[in-house]
Amino acid sequence: MIKDYAKKVPAVMGISFHDGALVTNYPWDGVPDINSGIYAASPDDSLFISMAKTYSLNHKQMYKPSAQCGHDDFKDGITNGNKWYKVYNGMQDWNYFYNDCFEVTIELGCCKYPTDAASTYSNVWSDNFDSILAFSKLANYGIKGRVTDFKGSPMTGVTITVSGVSKTIKVRHPEGYFWRPLLKGTYNISASKPGYYPLSRRNIEVMENESTVVPFILIAKNPSQENNTNEQNSSVEDENTEREDENENVEDNESIDKSKNMDGNKDVDENDSVDDSENVDYNDIGDGTGNGSARIGEGPEEKVLEGSLSLLLILQIFLRI
């Protein structure tokens, strides 16, 4: 159920809350060719380390040295999943790999099978409040933007590629918006989709704890393709209007009937590579708002631990530009 929901609603970041230790766990949790106990770095390893530390260092207890739970000793209160112990098919890895959601796992405390939940979890909220708040803010740091065609229609299914990072993301928001957490640095950002000329924005500066807006306007290789897309969108809108009218008629009829009765209801596609030979690189094409050239940086802003804490809580961070 959670996976179905995650596929339908684009999320930038996520948290899985578990129990049995006191640590922030980050991908990868399990890699087939790497034995358990060995570090398994994801393409965004440095980013995940930074994210994990943001949570642990803002926690009242998690970052402290020594084996707080009597067994594992996690430096800075964080750990790579596979290095801790290997787990396959965890929500954390799935969300990152298939759904482009940057998720970590938070182990809330040492008690695996509490007998007195009230006393065991009395401090959970106060211990984690600052961490949750600080972590949530990270969803808006890095790059974000909107992808449209040349006529301003939003595009989905577009692949966003960041130089130096093998992990790509897909534009999933129905209005063409995307968010991509990144560390401070200078990047080349590209957008591509079959049937359109890929577009690159070069030397994009990403500042620490800031959001850089990177808009994209893709041009169809076949000009009629955009017209077909617009016609399909119009057709869908007409169908929706007809359905709304039908639903209103049904509701009116039901209302009449009731009044009478008163008396007697990813795969991630890694094949969408950016072809530099036909890559369009133009920074003054405009931002799709009629304001001329787009100025970058300006714009709208399992571990599977089975215990009595069996409810898997997913904190999904939803943002809108």
PDB file of N, CA and C in Angstrom, residues 207-241:
ATOM      1  N   MET A 207      24.516  26.531  -3.756  1.00  0.00           N
ATOM      2  CA  MET A 207      25.075  27.012  -2.510  1.00  0.00           C
ATOM      3  C   MET A 207      24.570  26.171  -1.336  1.00  0.00           C
ATOM      4  N   GLU A 208      25.286  26.237  -0.228  1.00  0.00           N
ATOM      5  CA  GLU A 208      24.905  25.469   0.947  1.00  0.00           C
ATOM      6  C   GLU A 208      23.609  26.017   1.545  1.00  0.00           C
ATOM      7  N   ASN A 209      22.699  25.098   1.841  1.00  0.00           N
ATOM      8  CA  ASN A 209      21.420  25.453   2.457  1.00  0.00           C
ATOM      9  C   ASN A 209      20.623  26.458   1.622  1.00  0.00           C
ATOM     10  N   GLU A 210      20.733  26.330   0.314  1.00  0.00           N
ATOM     11  CA  GLU A 210      19.964  27.183  -0.588  1.00  0.00           C
ATOM     12  C   GLU A 210      19.399  26.348  -1.726  1.00  0.00           C
ATOM     13  N   SER A 211      18.438  26.932  -2.424  1.00  0.00           N
ATOM     14  CA  SER A 211      17.818  26.258  -3.557  1.00  0.00           C
ATOM     15  C   SER A 211      18.100  27.039  -4.840  1.00  0.00           C
ATOM     16  N   THR A 212      18.585  26.367  -5.857  1.00  0.00           N
ATOM     17  CA  THR A 212      18.859  26.982  -7.143  1.00  0.00           C
ATOM     18  C   THR A 212      17.799  26.544  -8.149  1.00  0.00           C
ATOM     19  N   VAL A 213      17.126  27.501  -8.765  1.00  0.00           N
ATOM     20  CA  VAL A 213      16.069  27.187  -9.723  1.00  0.00           C
ATOM     21  C   VAL A 213      16.681  26.982 -11.105  1.00  0.00           C
ATOM     22  N   VAL A 214      16.387  25.837 -11.706  1.00  0.00           N
ATOM     23  CA  VAL A 214      16.920  25.490 -13.024  1.00  0.00           C
ATOM     24  C   VAL A 214      15.766  25.101 -13.941  1.00  0.00           C
ATOM     25  N   PRO A 215      15.225  26.041 -14.722  1.00  0.00           N
ATOM     26  CA  PRO A 215      14.116  25.719 -15.618  1.00  0.00           C
ATOM     27  C   PRO A 215      14.602  25.098 -16.922  1.00  0.00           C
ATOM     28  N   PHE A 216      13.760  24.299 -17.531  1.00  0.00           N
ATOM     29  CA  PHE A 216      14.081  23.683 -18.817  1.00  0.00           C
ATOM     30  C   PHE A 216      12.911  23.833 -19.775  1.00  0.00           C
ATOM     31  N   ILE A 217      13.215  24.162 -21.029  1.00  0.00           N
ATOM     32  CA  ILE A 217      12.229  24.149 -22.101  1.00  0.00           C
ATOM     33  C   ILE A 217      12.781  23.247 -23.196  1.00  0.00           C
ATOM     34  N   LEU A 218      12.114  22.129 -23.443  1.00  0.00           N
ATOM     35  CA  LEU A 218      12.576  21.162 -24.437  1.00  0.00           C
ATOM     36  C   LEU A 218      11.847  21.357 -25.762  1.00  0.00           C
ATOM     37  N   ILE A 219      12.599  21.246 -26.850  1.00  0.00           N
ATOM     38  CA  ILE A 219      12.051  21.409 -28.190  1.00  0.00           C
ATOM     39  C   ILE A 219      11.911  20.045 -28.851  1.00  0.00           C
ATOM     40  N   ALA A 220      10.743  19.767 -29.386  1.00  0.00           N
ATOM     41  CA  ALA A 220      10.488  18.481 -30.041  1.00  0.00           C
ATOM     42  C   ALA A 220      11.281  18.376 -31.341  1.00  0.00           C
ATOM     43  N   LYS A 221      11.833  17.196 -31.604  1.00  0.00           N
ATOM     44  CA  LYS A 221      12.536  16.972 -32.866  1.00  0.00           C
ATOM     45  C   LYS A 221      11.559  17.011 -34.030  1.00  0.00           C
ATOM     46  N   ASN A 222      10.348  16.554 -33.788  1.00  0.00           N
ATOM     47  CA  ASN A 222       9.278  16.617 -34.769  1.00  0.00           C
ATOM     48  C   ASN A 222       8.279  17.666 -34.298  1.00  0.00           C
ATOM     49  N   PRO A 223       8.205  18.835 -34.965  1.00  0.00           N
ATOM     50  CA  PRO A 223       7.332  19.918 -34.491  1.00  0.00           C
ATOM     51  C   PRO A 223       5.885  19.500 -34.282  1.00  0.00           C
ATOM     52  N   SER A 224       5.402  18.537 -35.053  1.00  0.00           N
ATOM     53  CA  SER A 224       4.009  18.106 -34.920  1.00  0.00           C
ATOM     54  C   SER A 224       3.777  17.366 -33.605  1.00  0.00           C
ATOM     55  N   GLN A 225       4.874  16.922 -32.982  1.00  0.00           N
ATOM     56  CA  GLN A 225       4.748  16.166 -31.741  1.00  0.00           C
ATOM     57  C   GLN A 225       4.139  17.023 -30.637  1.00  0.00           C
ATOM     58  N   GLU A 226       4.568  18.308 -30.582  1.00  0.00           N
ATOM     59  CA  GLU A 226       4.022  19.195 -29.570  1.00  0.00           C
ATOM     60  C   GLU A 226       2.551  19.469 -29.825  1.00  0.00           C
ATOM     61  N   ASN A 227       2.182  19.607 -31.111  1.00  0.00           N
ATOM     62  CA  ASN A 227       0.778  19.819 -31.434  1.00  0.00           C
ATOM     63  C   ASN A 227      -0.066  18.634 -31.034  1.00  0.00           C
ATOM     64  N   ASN A 228       0.480  17.422 -31.284  1.00  0.00           N
ATOM     65  CA  ASN A 228      -0.246  16.211 -30.899  1.00  0.00           C
ATOM     66  C   ASN A 228      -0.420  16.135 -29.391  1.00  0.00           C
ATOM     67  N   THR A 229       0.654  16.534 -28.676  1.00  0.00           N
ATOM     68  CA  THR A 229       0.597  16.510 -27.218  1.00  0.00           C
ATOM     69  C   THR A 229      -0.466  17.464 -26.698  1.00  0.00           C
ATOM     70  N   ASN A 230      -0.512  18.678 -27.308  1.00  0.00           N
ATOM     71  CA  ASN A 230      -1.501  19.656 -26.892  1.00  0.00           C
ATOM     72  C   ASN A 230      -2.912  19.200 -27.202  1.00  0.00           C
ATOM     73  N   GLU A 231      -3.080  18.530 -28.381  1.00  0.00           N
ATOM     74  CA  GLU A 231      -4.394  18.028 -28.746  1.00  0.00           C
ATOM     75  C   GLU A 231      -4.845  16.943 -27.781  1.00  0.00           C
ATOM     76  N   GLN A 232      -3.891  16.076 -27.374  1.00  0.00           N
ATOM     77  CA  GLN A 232      -4.220  15.018 -26.427  1.00  0.00           C
ATOM     78  C   GLN A 232      -4.615  15.608 -25.084  1.00  0.00           C
ATOM     79  N   ASN A 233      -3.878  16.655 -24.652  1.00  0.00           N
ATOM     80  CA  ASN A 233      -4.214  17.294 -23.389  1.00  0.00           C
ATOM     81  C   ASN A 233      -5.598  17.923 -23.438  1.00  0.00           C
ATOM     82  N   SER A 234      -5.927  18.559 -24.591  1.00  0.00           N
ATOM     83  CA  SER A 234      -7.243  19.174 -24.748  1.00  0.00           C
ATOM     84  C   SER A 234      -8.336  18.127 -24.712  1.00  0.00           C
ATOM     85  N   SER A 235      -8.025  16.968 -25.375  1.00  0.00           N
ATOM     86  CA  SER A 235      -9.009  15.882 -25.405  1.00  0.00           C
ATOM     87  C   SER A 235      -9.274  15.362 -24.004  1.00  0.00           C
ATOM     88  N   VAL A 236      -8.194  15.222 -23.218  1.00  0.00           N
ATOM     89  CA  VAL A 236      -8.338  14.738 -21.851  1.00  0.00           C
ATOM     90  C   VAL A 236      -9.155  15.720 -21.024  1.00  0.00           C
ATOM     91  N   GLU A 237      -8.892  17.031 -21.216  1.00  0.00           N
ATOM     92  CA  GLU A 237      -9.639  18.044 -20.483  1.00  0.00           C
ATOM     93  C   GLU A 237     -11.118  17.988 -20.838  1.00  0.00           C
ATOM     94  N   ASP A 238     -11.419  17.791 -22.161  1.00  0.00           N
ATOM     95  CA  ASP A 238     -12.813  17.708 -22.585  1.00  0.00           C
ATOM     96  C   ASP A 238     -13.504  16.511 -21.956  1.00  0.00           C
ATOM     97  N   GLU A 239     -12.764  15.368 -21.919  1.00  0.00           N
ATOM     98  CA  GLU A 239     -13.340  14.161 -21.324  1.00  0.00           C
ATOM     99  C   GLU A 239     -13.607  14.372 -19.839  1.00  0.00           C
ATOM    100  N   ASN A 240     -12.660  15.050 -19.165  1.00  0.00           N
ATOM    101  CA  ASN A 240     -12.855  15.298 -17.737  1.00  0.00           C
ATOM    102  C   ASN A 240     -14.052  16.203 -17.496  1.00  0.00           C
ATOM    103  N   THR A 241     -14.216  17.203 -18.396  1.00  0.00           N
ATOM    104  CA  THR A 241     -15.361  18.109 -18.262  1.00  0.00           C
ATOM    105  C   THR A 241     -16.666  17.358 -18.425  1.00  0.00           C
TER     106      THR A 241
END
